[in-house]
Amino acid sequence: MPLATLTALFPKQLGRRVLTSGGIYALARRRVLRGDPVTVLMYHTLGPDDEQFDAWTVVRRSDFIAQMQWLRLHYDIVSLDEAVAHVRGSTYSARPKVVVTFDDGHTGLYRYLLPLLDGLRLPVTIYVATGHIANGRPYWFDRVMNALQVCQAVTLELSCYGLESFVVPTGSGPVRWQLLGTLLQALKGLGPEQREVAADDVVRQLQPYRRSDFEPLAPLSIEQLRQLSRSPWVTLGAHTDCHNLLDQISIDDALASMVLSARRLREWTGRDIVHFAYPNGNHNRALMECARSVGFQTALTTRKGLWRRGDPFFAIGRIPVGRYDDLTRFKLNLLGSPWRH
Ligand SMILES: [Zn+2]
């Protein structure tokens, strides 16, 4: 029976619990892992356990540890280079392989991830968008996420950008995040310059209502990045310099941003940079060719899926993991579950 049909038979919560316990899950996992694909997880950053930062991108430290400990029991956690060799090779492994990646380059990686790596013996790949690290200013998305941590509901007026007004709710959790996602999606639909203006406007309108009891999302400093790069567990990858959605800018600008991010990472860390991730996953055939011409060996997207033999190396899918994925949801996500937040 196809997995989608099986899952449709159960109410959501009951279905999740039943599907992640015992034999049914093992069966579904075996089916998904047929052909020995590599599972590539996509995180963004980690945060403290006791903080009410309501953003999908910030995973609690203890949730992350629990996820890695569960993975250890069922997968080999490998570096991206090991995964490349595995996909290129002709041998099949006894245990499935998983790669752990982080996008963007936030301070949480230095504060909460780096101290865990030795103890967990955990290889990770960190894709760094170099522009915000060079100038210390968070990208628009992070500025907006910081601003959305409000102490009372606020109505945003966005008509001058051709957008509907938007009520920012208080509270936290996946339902609120889903709602905020509609605002973020609307902002992503604007061109890069107008989006920057709109993001600053959102920050300005929410400023009087902003909470201060959390660590705002902020870019790594160059020194923090250097210290991460010295860990034998860390592979660094480029993620452009501008972090613009590459299909919204000219191909020449996209190419220049790819080249600049790899160059800056080499200059700052002395490490070789051969892996790349498209900001927001936006890519097309021309951008895939661009990434190849820069000399990258792989390019990762945000398309939800496993990396199967024969897939193009410049459009590799991933499994996203966020703050609202408890261990049950995490296990289901690994199957490529149709359930989303
Ligand atoms: Zn990104």
PDB file of C-alpha atoms in Angstrom, residues 120-275:
ATOM      1  CA  LEU A 120      28.403  13.953  19.573  1.00  0.00           C
ATOM      2  CA  ARG A 121      31.185  13.178  17.022  1.00  0.00           C
ATOM      3  CA  LEU A 122      28.892  14.903  14.583  1.00  0.00           C
ATOM      4  CA  PRO A 123      29.931  15.897  11.049  1.00  0.00           C
ATOM      5  CA  VAL A 124      27.980  18.940   9.821  1.00  0.00           C
ATOM      6  CA  THR A 125      27.989  21.137   6.733  1.00  0.00           C
ATOM      7  CA  ILE A 126      27.393  24.849   7.253  1.00  0.00           C
ATOM      8  CA  TYR A 127      26.344  26.963   4.261  1.00  0.00           C
ATOM      9  CA  VAL A 128      27.409  30.525   4.847  1.00  0.00           C
ATOM     10  CA  ALA A 129      25.915  33.580   3.168  1.00  0.00           C
ATOM     11  CA  THR A 130      28.936  35.839   3.459  1.00  0.00           C
ATOM     12  CA  GLY A 131      27.418  39.300   2.986  1.00  0.00           C
ATOM     13  CA  HIS A 132      25.742  39.526   6.403  1.00  0.00           C
ATOM     14  CA  ILE A 133      28.891  38.193   8.043  1.00  0.00           C
ATOM     15  CA  ALA A 134      31.025  40.838   6.316  1.00  0.00           C
ATOM     16  CA  ASN A 135      28.789  43.753   7.340  1.00  0.00           C
ATOM     17  CA  GLY A 136      27.281  42.377  10.575  1.00  0.00           C
ATOM     18  CA  ARG A 137      23.719  43.269   9.520  1.00  0.00           C
ATOM     19  CA  PRO A 138      21.117  40.469   9.597  1.00  0.00           C
ATOM     20  CA  TYR A 139      19.424  39.622   6.305  1.00  0.00           C
ATOM     21  CA  TRP A 140      15.870  40.914   5.786  1.00  0.00           C
ATOM     22  CA  PHE A 141      14.329  37.605   6.804  1.00  0.00           C
ATOM     23  CA  ASP A 142      16.114  37.596  10.161  1.00  0.00           C
ATOM     24  CA  ARG A 143      15.372  41.288  10.813  1.00  0.00           C
ATOM     25  CA  VAL A 144      11.680  40.544  10.232  1.00  0.00           C
ATOM     26  CA  MET A 145      11.786  37.379  12.387  1.00  0.00           C
ATOM     27  CA  ASN A 146      13.342  39.366  15.241  1.00  0.00           C
ATOM     28  CA  ALA A 147      10.713  42.077  14.853  1.00  0.00           C
ATOM     29  CA  LEU A 148       7.825  39.574  14.871  1.00  0.00           C
ATOM     30  CA  GLN A 149       8.556  38.680  18.541  1.00  0.00           C
ATOM     31  CA  VAL A 150       5.921  41.083  19.871  1.00  0.00           C
ATOM     32  CA  CYS A 151       4.224  41.499  23.246  1.00  0.00           C
ATOM     33  CA  GLN A 152       0.816  42.389  21.788  1.00  0.00           C
ATOM     34  CA  ALA A 153      -1.040  41.874  18.522  1.00  0.00           C
ATOM     35  CA  VAL A 154      -0.141  44.533  15.936  1.00  0.00           C
ATOM     36  CA  THR A 155      -1.619  45.340  12.523  1.00  0.00           C
ATOM     37  CA  LEU A 156       1.007  45.921   9.847  1.00  0.00           C
ATOM     38  CA  GLU A 157       0.076  48.349   7.084  1.00  0.00           C
ATOM     39  CA  LEU A 158       1.650  47.109   3.824  1.00  0.00           C
ATOM     40  CA  SER A 159      -0.585  48.577   1.122  1.00  0.00           C
ATOM     41  CA  CYS A 160       2.214  50.710  -0.357  1.00  0.00           C
ATOM     42  CA  TYR A 161       3.915  47.433  -1.380  1.00  0.00           C
ATOM     43  CA  GLY A 162       0.709  46.114  -2.933  1.00  0.00           C
ATOM     44  CA  LEU A 163       0.215  43.723   0.012  1.00  0.00           C
ATOM     45  CA  GLU A 164      -2.753  43.226   2.325  1.00  0.00           C
ATOM     46  CA  SER A 165      -2.500  44.521   5.885  1.00  0.00           C
ATOM     47  CA  PHE A 166      -1.394  41.785   8.268  1.00  0.00           C
ATOM     48  CA  VAL A 167      -2.216  41.194  11.933  1.00  0.00           C
ATOM     49  CA  VAL A 168       0.862  39.910  13.796  1.00  0.00           C
ATOM     50  CA  PRO A 169      -0.455  37.662  16.561  1.00  0.00           C
ATOM     51  CA  THR A 170       1.177  37.113  19.961  1.00  0.00           C
ATOM     52  CA  GLY A 171       1.975  33.647  21.328  1.00  0.00           C
ATOM     53  CA  SER A 172       4.118  30.928  19.828  1.00  0.00           C
ATOM     54  CA  GLY A 173       3.920  27.569  18.132  1.00  0.00           C
ATOM     55  CA  PRO A 174       3.317  25.999  14.743  1.00  0.00           C
ATOM     56  CA  VAL A 175      -0.093  27.580  14.149  1.00  0.00           C
ATOM     57  CA  ARG A 176       1.324  31.090  14.636  1.00  0.00           C
ATOM     58  CA  TRP A 177       4.300  30.188  12.468  1.00  0.00           C
ATOM     59  CA  GLN A 178       2.028  29.032   9.670  1.00  0.00           C
ATOM     60  CA  LEU A 179       0.288  32.400   9.826  1.00  0.00           C
ATOM     61  CA  LEU A 180       3.581  34.318   9.849  1.00  0.00           C
ATOM     62  CA  GLY A 181       4.650  32.192   6.900  1.00  0.00           C
ATOM     63  CA  THR A 182       2.006  33.894   4.754  1.00  0.00           C
ATOM     64  CA  LEU A 183       3.595  37.297   5.525  1.00  0.00           C
ATOM     65  CA  LEU A 184       7.117  36.021   4.807  1.00  0.00           C
ATOM     66  CA  GLN A 185       5.919  34.424   1.580  1.00  0.00           C
ATOM     67  CA  ALA A 186       4.284  37.696   0.494  1.00  0.00           C
ATOM     68  CA  LEU A 187       7.534  39.568   1.177  1.00  0.00           C
ATOM     69  CA  LYS A 188       9.507  36.975  -0.793  1.00  0.00           C
ATOM     70  CA  GLY A 189       7.274  37.774  -3.762  1.00  0.00           C
ATOM     71  CA  LEU A 190       8.560  41.381  -3.872  1.00  0.00           C
ATOM     72  CA  GLY A 191      11.718  42.227  -5.827  1.00  0.00           C
ATOM     73  CA  PRO A 192      14.985  42.309  -3.831  1.00  0.00           C
ATOM     74  CA  GLU A 193      15.137  46.121  -3.440  1.00  0.00           C
ATOM     75  CA  GLN A 194      11.478  46.631  -2.560  1.00  0.00           C
ATOM     76  CA  ARG A 195      11.696  43.708  -0.113  1.00  0.00           C
ATOM     77  CA  GLU A 196      14.558  45.379   1.762  1.00  0.00           C
ATOM     78  CA  VAL A 197      12.500  48.564   2.102  1.00  0.00           C
ATOM     79  CA  ALA A 198       9.403  46.620   3.169  1.00  0.00           C
ATOM     80  CA  ALA A 199      11.402  44.613   5.739  1.00  0.00           C
ATOM     81  CA  ASP A 200      12.767  47.798   7.300  1.00  0.00           C
ATOM     82  CA  ASP A 201       9.231  49.186   7.356  1.00  0.00           C
ATOM     83  CA  VAL A 202       7.967  46.054   9.162  1.00  0.00           C
ATOM     84  CA  VAL A 203      10.770  46.443  11.729  1.00  0.00           C
ATOM     85  CA  ARG A 204       9.865  50.122  12.210  1.00  0.00           C
ATOM     86  CA  GLN A 205       6.138  49.442  12.645  1.00  0.00           C
ATOM     87  CA  LEU A 206       6.729  46.642  15.171  1.00  0.00           C
ATOM     88  CA  GLN A 207       9.532  48.341  17.106  1.00  0.00           C
ATOM     89  CA  PRO A 208       7.306  49.773  19.913  1.00  0.00           C
ATOM     90  CA  TYR A 209       5.854  46.298  20.615  1.00  0.00           C
ATOM     91  CA  ARG A 210       9.024  44.224  20.403  1.00  0.00           C
ATOM     92  CA  ARG A 211       9.925  41.858  23.246  1.00  0.00           C
ATOM     93  CA  SER A 212      13.477  41.912  24.528  1.00  0.00           C
ATOM     94  CA  ASP A 213      13.645  38.566  26.357  1.00  0.00           C
ATOM     95  CA  PHE A 214      15.350  36.618  23.565  1.00  0.00           C
ATOM     96  CA  GLU A 215      18.605  36.449  21.607  1.00  0.00           C
ATOM     97  CA  PRO A 216      17.863  38.040  18.226  1.00  0.00           C
ATOM     98  CA  LEU A 217      18.937  36.219  15.088  1.00  0.00           C
ATOM     99  CA  ALA A 218      22.303  37.644  14.070  1.00  0.00           C
ATOM    100  CA  PRO A 219      25.122  36.692  11.691  1.00  0.00           C
ATOM    101  CA  LEU A 220      28.312  35.009  12.893  1.00  0.00           C
ATOM    102  CA  SER A 221      31.314  37.284  13.220  1.00  0.00           C
ATOM    103  CA  ILE A 222      34.304  36.434  11.022  1.00  0.00           C
ATOM    104  CA  GLU A 223      36.180  35.255  14.125  1.00  0.00           C
ATOM    105  CA  GLN A 224      33.297  32.960  15.165  1.00  0.00           C
ATOM    106  CA  LEU A 225      33.209  31.562  11.640  1.00  0.00           C
ATOM    107  CA  ARG A 226      36.973  30.935  11.797  1.00  0.00           C
ATOM    108  CA  GLN A 227      36.573  29.020  15.034  1.00  0.00           C
ATOM    109  CA  LEU A 228      33.803  26.898  13.513  1.00  0.00           C
ATOM    110  CA  SER A 229      35.983  26.248  10.461  1.00  0.00           C
ATOM    111  CA  ARG A 230      38.777  24.881  12.672  1.00  0.00           C
ATOM    112  CA  SER A 231      36.591  22.054  13.917  1.00  0.00           C
ATOM    113  CA  PRO A 232      37.381  18.795  12.105  1.00  0.00           C
ATOM    114  CA  TRP A 233      33.625  18.090  12.146  1.00  0.00           C
ATOM    115  CA  VAL A 234      32.704  21.165  10.078  1.00  0.00           C
ATOM    116  CA  THR A 235      32.508  21.373   6.277  1.00  0.00           C
ATOM    117  CA  LEU A 236      31.863  24.891   4.989  1.00  0.00           C
ATOM    118  CA  GLY A 237      29.773  25.556   1.902  1.00  0.00           C
ATOM    119  CA  ALA A 238      28.929  28.718  -0.011  1.00  0.00           C
ATOM    120  CA  HIS A 239      25.393  30.149   0.100  1.00  0.00           C
ATOM    121  CA  THR A 240      25.980  33.289  -2.029  1.00  0.00           C
ATOM    122  CA  ASP A 241      27.075  36.662  -0.695  1.00  0.00           C
ATOM    123  CA  CYS A 242      23.782  38.528  -1.165  1.00  0.00           C
ATOM    124  CA  HIS A 243      21.335  35.771  -0.158  1.00  0.00           C
ATOM    125  CA  ASN A 244      18.944  37.055  -2.815  1.00  0.00           C
ATOM    126  CA  LEU A 245      16.603  34.562  -4.431  1.00  0.00           C
ATOM    127  CA  LEU A 246      18.787  33.814  -7.437  1.00  0.00           C
ATOM    128  CA  ASP A 247      15.966  33.475  -9.943  1.00  0.00           C
ATOM    129  CA  GLN A 248      14.923  37.055  -9.114  1.00  0.00           C
ATOM    130  CA  ILE A 249      18.272  38.611 -10.132  1.00  0.00           C
ATOM    131  CA  SER A 250      20.325  38.527 -13.343  1.00  0.00           C
ATOM    132  CA  ILE A 251      22.379  35.433 -14.045  1.00  0.00           C
ATOM    133  CA  ASP A 252      25.547  37.596 -14.024  1.00  0.00           C
ATOM    134  CA  ASP A 253      24.719  38.902 -10.539  1.00  0.00           C
ATOM    135  CA  ALA A 254      23.924  35.370  -9.351  1.00  0.00           C
ATOM    136  CA  LEU A 255      27.253  34.108 -10.668  1.00  0.00           C
ATOM    137  CA  ALA A 256      29.139  37.008  -9.074  1.00  0.00           C
ATOM    138  CA  SER A 257      27.456  36.355  -5.717  1.00  0.00           C
ATOM    139  CA  MET A 258      28.347  32.651  -5.821  1.00  0.00           C
ATOM    140  CA  VAL A 259      31.969  33.436  -6.671  1.00  0.00           C
ATOM    141  CA  LEU A 260      32.254  36.128  -3.994  1.00  0.00           C
ATOM    142  CA  SER A 261      30.869  33.896  -1.229  1.00  0.00           C
ATOM    143  CA  ALA A 262      33.322  31.099  -2.043  1.00  0.00           C
ATOM    144  CA  ARG A 263      36.218  33.567  -2.287  1.00  0.00           C
ATOM    145  CA  ARG A 264      35.416  35.260   1.016  1.00  0.00           C
ATOM    146  CA  LEU A 265      35.066  31.906   2.790  1.00  0.00           C
ATOM    147  CA  ARG A 266      38.460  30.801   1.447  1.00  0.00           C
ATOM    148  CA  GLU A 267      40.067  34.090   2.504  1.00  0.00           C
ATOM    149  CA  TRP A 268      38.529  34.075   5.981  1.00  0.00           C
ATOM    150  CA  THR A 269      39.128  30.414   6.828  1.00  0.00           C
ATOM    151  CA  GLY A 270      41.733  28.995   4.451  1.00  0.00           C
ATOM    152  CA  ARG A 271      39.345  26.125   3.723  1.00  0.00           C
ATOM    153  CA  ASP A 272      38.575  24.792   0.279  1.00  0.00           C
ATOM    154  CA  ILE A 273      34.936  25.525  -0.701  1.00  0.00           C
ATOM    155  CA  VAL A 274      33.384  22.972  -3.051  1.00  0.00           C
ATOM    156  CA  HIS A 275      29.760  22.776  -1.907  1.00  0.00           C
TER     157      HIS A 275
END
